Amino acid sequence: MTAIVSELNEEQTNGILEMMELLCIDVLEEEDVSDKVEDVLRGTPEGEQAPLSKNVLRKQRHWERKLAARKSKRKEEKLRRKLNRQTEADVEHPQLTKRVMKAVTKERLAEARSSGVKVCVDLAMTHRMSDKETSRLAAQLRRLYGSNRRASKPFHLFLTSFCENSRLLAKCVRMNAGFLNYSLERTEQSCLDIFPPGRVVYLSPDAQEALERVDHNTVYVLGGLVDESIQKTLSLSRAAELGVRVARLPIDEHMEKIANRKNFHSKILAINQVFDILLAVCDTGSWTHALDKCFPAGKGFAVAPTHDQQQDE
């Protein structure tokens, strides 16, 4: 009887081994095989997984420790490289504290008030704007001031014809943190109440004359206007009303139209974009570099290749 049972167990064992091979289960050691066979012979409740052998569990824990060690090593290596890059950057460009940077910026802006190029934003046309357009103008003024703060050679900035009880001022105070403490001149006076007409150049995309240079003897006026309806010649009409010289950025002289998906081409820029171009040309002395760096790509223009070659030469 015992022999029959033994023979039966041997047949069951062989059948189980064949099944395991078909399932691509690696049988690594005889101990694993015997453990698994005994587990199967004892049977497990339906839906439950048979417990793993001690040897399999040991191998699994060893593999998990190995993976954890590799992960820790990669993390340490990544941190080491980051610290090395930071050390190299600190040696080449020592970082200044926020307090020092704030003091340096304040000093630059104070110096600009006495020796910087003078730029006015004429806000006499804000009554023409909708509430949405006024909000957009407030945002542009924030970006404009941010560019001036970051500039190595900031401008002496004026916000003229800026009424204290205006809708724009309320928007600026609400949307721009610290607006009332901006380092600039804010006045209800017109630019001509402050500067002689002969020194003023009003910038307008509709002007015939192209601006050739940015110098300290001229006061540059930007029309503070956001007009989604694209009413043409508003800035040109304002310059005629003031009786001052009018000029445009030399886009036609340094740029050309490029093909784009929307077949869109426009020379109308936001005031902060015009301001950035003036800052760049004042810093580099090159209209080519300034327009290439600051002119929005989505407007459908790019610096002409001939100007790139001339600049390289």
Coordinates of C-alpha atoms in Angstrom, one line a residue:
M1 CA 0.0 0.0 0.0
T2 CA 2.8 2.4 0.9
A3 CA 4.6 1.6 -2.4
I4 CA 1.4 2.5 -4.3
V5 CA 1.1 5.9 -2.5
S6 CA 4.7 6.6 -3.1
E7 CA 4.4 5.8 -6.8
L8 CA 1.3 8.0 -6.9
N9 CA 3.1 10.9 -5.2
E10 CA 6.0 10.5 -7.7
E11 CA 3.6 10.7 -10.7
Q12 CA 1.9 13.9 -9.2
T13 CA 5.3 15.4 -8.6
N14 CA 6.4 14.8 -12.2
G15 CA 3.1 16.2 -13.5
I16 CA 3.6 19.4 -11.4
L17 CA 7.1 19.9 -12.7
E18 CA 6.0 19.6 -16.3
M19 CA 3.3 22.2 -15.6
M20 CA 5.8 24.6 -14.0
E21 CA 8.1 24.3 -17.1
L22 CA 5.2 25.1 -19.4
L23 CA 4.5 28.3 -17.3
C24 CA 8.2 29.3 -17.7
I25 CA 8.8 29.1 -13.9
D26 CA 12.5 28.8 -13.2
V27 CA 13.3 26.0 -10.9
L28 CA 16.6 27.0 -9.4
E29 CA 17.3 24.5 -6.7
E30 CA 16.0 21.2 -5.6
E31 CA 15.0 22.7 -2.3
D32 CA 12.7 25.2 -4.1
V33 CA 11.1 22.4 -6.1
S34 CA 10.5 20.2 -3.0
D35 CA 9.0 23.2 -1.1
K36 CA 6.7 24.1 -4.0
V37 CA 5.6 20.4 -4.5
E38 CA 4.8 20.0 -0.9
D39 CA 2.8 23.2 -0.9
V40 CA 0.8 22.0 -3.9
L41 CA 0.3 18.6 -2.4
R42 CA -1.0 20.1 0.8
G43 CA -3.2 22.4 -1.3
T44 CA -4.1 26.0 -0.8
P45 CA -7.5 27.7 -0.5
E46 CA -8.9 28.7 -3.8
G47 CA -8.0 32.3 -4.8
E48 CA -4.9 32.5 -2.5
Q49 CA -1.3 32.4 -3.6
A50 CA 0.9 29.6 -2.3
P51 CA 3.5 30.9 0.2
L52 CA 7.0 31.4 -1.2
S53 CA 9.9 29.3 0.1
K54 CA 12.5 30.6 2.5
N55 CA 15.1 30.5 -0.3
V56 CA 12.9 32.5 -2.7
L57 CA 12.1 35.0 0.0
R58 CA 15.8 35.4 0.7
K59 CA 16.7 36.0 -2.9
Q60 CA 13.8 38.5 -3.2
R61 CA 15.0 40.4 -0.2
H62 CA 18.6 40.4 -1.6
W63 CA 17.4 41.8 -4.9
E64 CA 15.3 44.5 -3.2
R65 CA 18.4 45.6 -1.1
K66 CA 20.4 45.6 -4.3
L67 CA 17.9 47.8 -6.1
A68 CA 17.7 50.2 -3.1
A69 CA 21.5 50.5 -3.0
R70 CA 21.6 51.3 -6.7
K71 CA 18.9 53.9 -6.3
S72 CA 20.7 55.5 -3.3
K73 CA 23.9 55.6 -5.2
R74 CA 22.3 57.3 -8.2
K75 CA 20.7 59.8 -5.9
E76 CA 24.0 60.6 -4.2
E77 CA 25.8 60.9 -7.5
K78 CA 23.1 63.3 -8.8
L79 CA 23.5 65.4 -5.7
R80 CA 27.3 65.4 -6.0
R81 CA 27.1 66.7 -9.6
K82 CA 24.7 69.4 -8.6
L83 CA 26.9 70.6 -5.8
N84 CA 29.9 70.6 -8.1
R85 CA 28.1 72.7 -10.7
Q86 CA 26.9 75.1 -7.9
T87 CA 30.4 75.4 -6.6
E88 CA 31.8 76.2 -10.1
A89 CA 29.0 78.8 -10.7
D90 CA 29.7 80.4 -7.3
V91 CA 33.4 80.7 -8.1
E92 CA 32.8 82.3 -11.6
H93 CA 29.7 84.4 -10.6
P94 CA 29.5 84.9 -6.8
Q95 CA 25.9 85.1 -5.8
L96 CA 24.6 88.2 -4.0
T97 CA 22.0 88.1 -1.3
K98 CA 18.6 89.5 -2.0
R99 CA 19.3 92.4 0.2
V100 CA 22.4 93.3 -1.7
M101 CA 20.7 92.9 -5.1
K102 CA 17.8 95.1 -3.9
A103 CA 20.3 97.8 -2.8
V104 CA 22.2 97.6 -6.2
T105 CA 18.9 97.9 -8.2
K106 CA 17.8 100.8 -6.1
E107 CA 21.1 102.5 -6.7
R108 CA 20.9 101.9 -10.4
L109 CA 17.4 103.4 -10.6
A110 CA 18.4 106.4 -8.5
E111 CA 21.3 107.0 -10.9
A112 CA 19.0 106.7 -13.9
R113 CA 16.9 109.5 -12.5
S114 CA 19.9 111.8 -12.9
S115 CA 21.7 110.4 -15.9
G116 CA 19.5 107.9 -17.7
V117 CA 17.8 108.2 -21.0
K118 CA 14.3 109.7 -20.5
V119 CA 11.3 107.7 -21.6
C120 CA 7.7 108.8 -21.0
V121 CA 4.5 106.7 -21.3
D122 CA 1.8 109.0 -22.4
L123 CA -1.5 108.0 -20.6
A124 CA -3.7 110.7 -22.0
M125 CA -5.6 108.2 -24.2
T126 CA -6.7 105.8 -21.5
H127 CA -10.3 107.1 -21.7
R128 CA -10.6 105.4 -25.1
M129 CA -10.0 101.9 -23.6
S130 CA -12.4 99.3 -22.3
D131 CA -12.1 97.8 -18.9
K132 CA -10.4 94.7 -20.3
E133 CA -7.9 96.9 -22.3
T134 CA -7.2 98.9 -19.2
S135 CA -6.3 95.7 -17.3
R136 CA -4.0 94.7 -20.1
L137 CA -2.3 98.1 -20.0
A138 CA -1.7 97.8 -16.3
A139 CA -0.1 94.4 -16.9
Q140 CA 2.2 95.9 -19.6
L141 CA 3.2 98.7 -17.2
R142 CA 4.3 96.0 -14.7
R143 CA 6.4 94.2 -17.3
L144 CA 7.9 97.5 -18.5
Y145 CA 8.9 98.4 -15.0
G146 CA 10.3 94.9 -14.4
S147 CA 12.5 95.3 -17.5
N148 CA 13.8 98.6 -16.3
R149 CA 14.7 97.2 -12.9
R150 CA 16.6 94.4 -14.4
A151 CA 18.5 96.5 -17.0
S152 CA 22.2 97.2 -16.5
K153 CA 21.5 100.8 -17.8
P154 CA 17.9 101.6 -16.8
F155 CA 15.9 104.5 -18.2
H156 CA 14.5 107.5 -16.3
L157 CA 10.9 106.5 -16.5
F158 CA 7.9 108.9 -16.5
L159 CA 4.2 108.1 -16.5
T160 CA 2.6 111.3 -17.8
S161 CA -1.0 112.5 -18.0
F162 CA -1.7 109.9 -15.3
C163 CA -4.8 111.0 -13.3
E164 CA -4.8 110.0 -9.7
N165 CA -8.5 109.2 -9.7
S166 CA -8.4 107.2 -12.9
R167 CA -9.5 103.7 -13.6
L168 CA -6.0 102.8 -14.7
L169 CA -4.5 103.8 -11.4
A170 CA -7.0 101.6 -9.5
K171 CA -6.1 98.7 -11.8
C172 CA -2.4 99.2 -11.4
V173 CA -2.6 99.3 -7.6
R174 CA -4.8 96.1 -7.5
M175 CA -2.8 94.1 -10.1
N176 CA 0.8 95.3 -9.5
A177 CA 2.3 94.7 -6.0
G178 CA 4.0 97.8 -4.7
F179 CA 3.0 99.9 -7.6
L180 CA 2.8 103.2 -5.6
N181 CA 6.4 102.6 -4.6
Y182 CA 7.7 102.1 -8.1
S183 CA 10.9 104.1 -8.7
L184 CA 9.6 106.3 -11.4
E185 CA 7.9 109.7 -12.0
R186 CA 4.1 109.6 -11.9
T187 CA 2.4 112.8 -12.8
E188 CA -0.8 114.3 -14.1
Q189 CA 1.2 116.7 -16.3
S190 CA 1.7 116.2 -20.0
C191 CA 5.2 115.4 -21.3
L192 CA 5.3 118.9 -22.8
D193 CA 4.7 120.4 -19.3
I194 CA 8.0 118.8 -18.3
F195 CA 10.2 118.9 -21.4
P196 CA 10.6 121.3 -24.3
P197 CA 8.9 120.1 -27.6
G198 CA 12.2 120.2 -29.5
R199 CA 13.6 117.3 -27.3
V200 CA 10.5 115.1 -27.6
V201 CA 10.1 112.2 -30.1
Y202 CA 6.8 110.4 -30.1
L203 CA 7.1 106.8 -31.2
S204 CA 4.4 105.6 -33.5
P205 CA 4.2 102.5 -35.9
D206 CA 2.5 104.8 -38.4
A207 CA 5.3 107.3 -38.7
Q208 CA 7.3 107.8 -41.9
E209 CA 10.6 108.6 -40.3
A210 CA 12.6 105.7 -38.8
L211 CA 14.4 106.2 -35.5
E212 CA 18.1 106.0 -36.0
R213 CA 19.6 106.1 -32.5
V214 CA 18.7 106.3 -28.8
D215 CA 20.5 109.1 -27.0
H216 CA 20.4 111.1 -23.8
N217 CA 19.5 114.4 -25.4
T218 CA 16.1 113.1 -26.5
V219 CA 12.9 112.3 -24.6
Y220 CA 11.1 109.3 -26.1
V221 CA 7.4 109.0 -25.6
L222 CA 5.4 105.8 -25.9
G223 CA 1.6 106.0 -26.4
G224 CA 0.1 104.2 -23.4
L225 CA -2.8 102.6 -25.2
V226 CA -4.1 99.1 -25.7
D227 CA -6.5 99.0 -28.6
E228 CA -8.0 95.6 -29.5
S229 CA -10.2 97.2 -32.2
I230 CA -6.9 98.3 -34.0
Q231 CA -7.8 101.9 -34.6
K232 CA -5.1 103.2 -36.8
T233 CA -3.0 106.3 -36.4
L234 CA -4.1 107.1 -32.9
S235 CA -0.5 107.6 -31.7
L236 CA 0.3 109.6 -34.8
S237 CA -2.7 111.8 -34.2
R238 CA -1.6 112.3 -30.6
A239 CA 1.8 113.3 -31.7
A240 CA 0.3 115.8 -34.1
E241 CA -1.9 117.2 -31.3
L242 CA 1.2 117.8 -29.2
G243 CA 3.2 119.2 -32.2
V244 CA 6.3 117.1 -31.7
R245 CA 8.5 115.0 -33.9
V246 CA 7.3 111.5 -34.6
A247 CA 9.3 108.4 -35.5
R248 CA 8.9 104.6 -35.7
L249 CA 11.2 101.7 -34.9
P250 CA 13.4 100.8 -37.9
I251 CA 11.6 97.5 -38.5
D252 CA 11.5 97.9 -42.3
E253 CA 15.2 98.7 -42.4
H254 CA 16.4 95.7 -40.4
M255 CA 13.7 93.0 -40.7
E256 CA 11.7 91.2 -43.3
K257 CA 8.5 89.2 -43.4
I258 CA 8.7 85.5 -42.9
A259 CA 6.3 82.7 -43.8
N260 CA 4.2 81.5 -40.9
R261 CA 1.3 79.2 -40.4
K262 CA -1.3 82.0 -39.8
N263 CA 0.1 84.2 -42.6
F264 CA 0.1 87.0 -40.0
H265 CA 2.4 90.0 -40.0
S266 CA 2.2 93.0 -37.7
K267 CA 4.4 95.8 -36.5
I268 CA 2.1 96.8 -33.7
L269 CA 3.8 96.2 -30.4
A270 CA 2.9 96.5 -26.8
I271 CA 4.5 99.3 -24.9
N272 CA 6.7 97.0 -22.8
Q273 CA 7.9 95.3 -26.0
V274 CA 8.9 98.7 -27.5
F275 CA 10.5 99.6 -24.2
D276 CA 12.6 96.3 -24.2
I277 CA 13.8 97.1 -27.8
L278 CA 14.9 100.6 -26.7
L279 CA 16.7 99.2 -23.7
A280 CA 18.5 96.6 -25.8
V281 CA 19.6 99.1 -28.5
C282 CA 20.8 101.5 -25.9
D283 CA 22.8 98.7 -24.2
T284 CA 24.3 97.2 -27.4
G285 CA 24.2 100.1 -29.9
S286 CA 22.8 97.7 -32.5
W287 CA 19.3 97.7 -33.9
T288 CA 19.9 94.3 -35.4
H289 CA 20.7 92.7 -32.1
A290 CA 17.9 94.5 -30.3
L291 CA 15.2 93.6 -32.8
D292 CA 16.5 90.0 -33.1
K293 CA 16.4 89.6 -29.3
C294 CA 13.2 91.5 -28.4
F295 CA 10.9 91.5 -31.4
P296 CA 8.1 88.9 -30.8
A297 CA 8.5 86.0 -33.2
G298 CA 4.7 85.6 -33.5
K299 CA 4.5 89.0 -35.4
G300 CA 5.8 87.4 -38.6
F301 CA 9.1 89.3 -39.0
A302 CA 12.8 88.3 -38.6
V303 CA 16.1 90.1 -39.0
A304 CA 17.1 90.1 -42.6
P305 CA 20.1 87.9 -43.4
T306 CA 22.0 90.8 -45.0
H307 CA 21.9 92.7 -41.7
D308 CA 23.1 89.6 -39.8
Q309 CA 26.1 89.4 -42.2
Q310 CA 26.9 93.1 -42.0
Q311 CA 26.7 92.9 -38.2
D312 CA 29.1 89.9 -38.2
E313 CA 31.6 91.8 -40.4

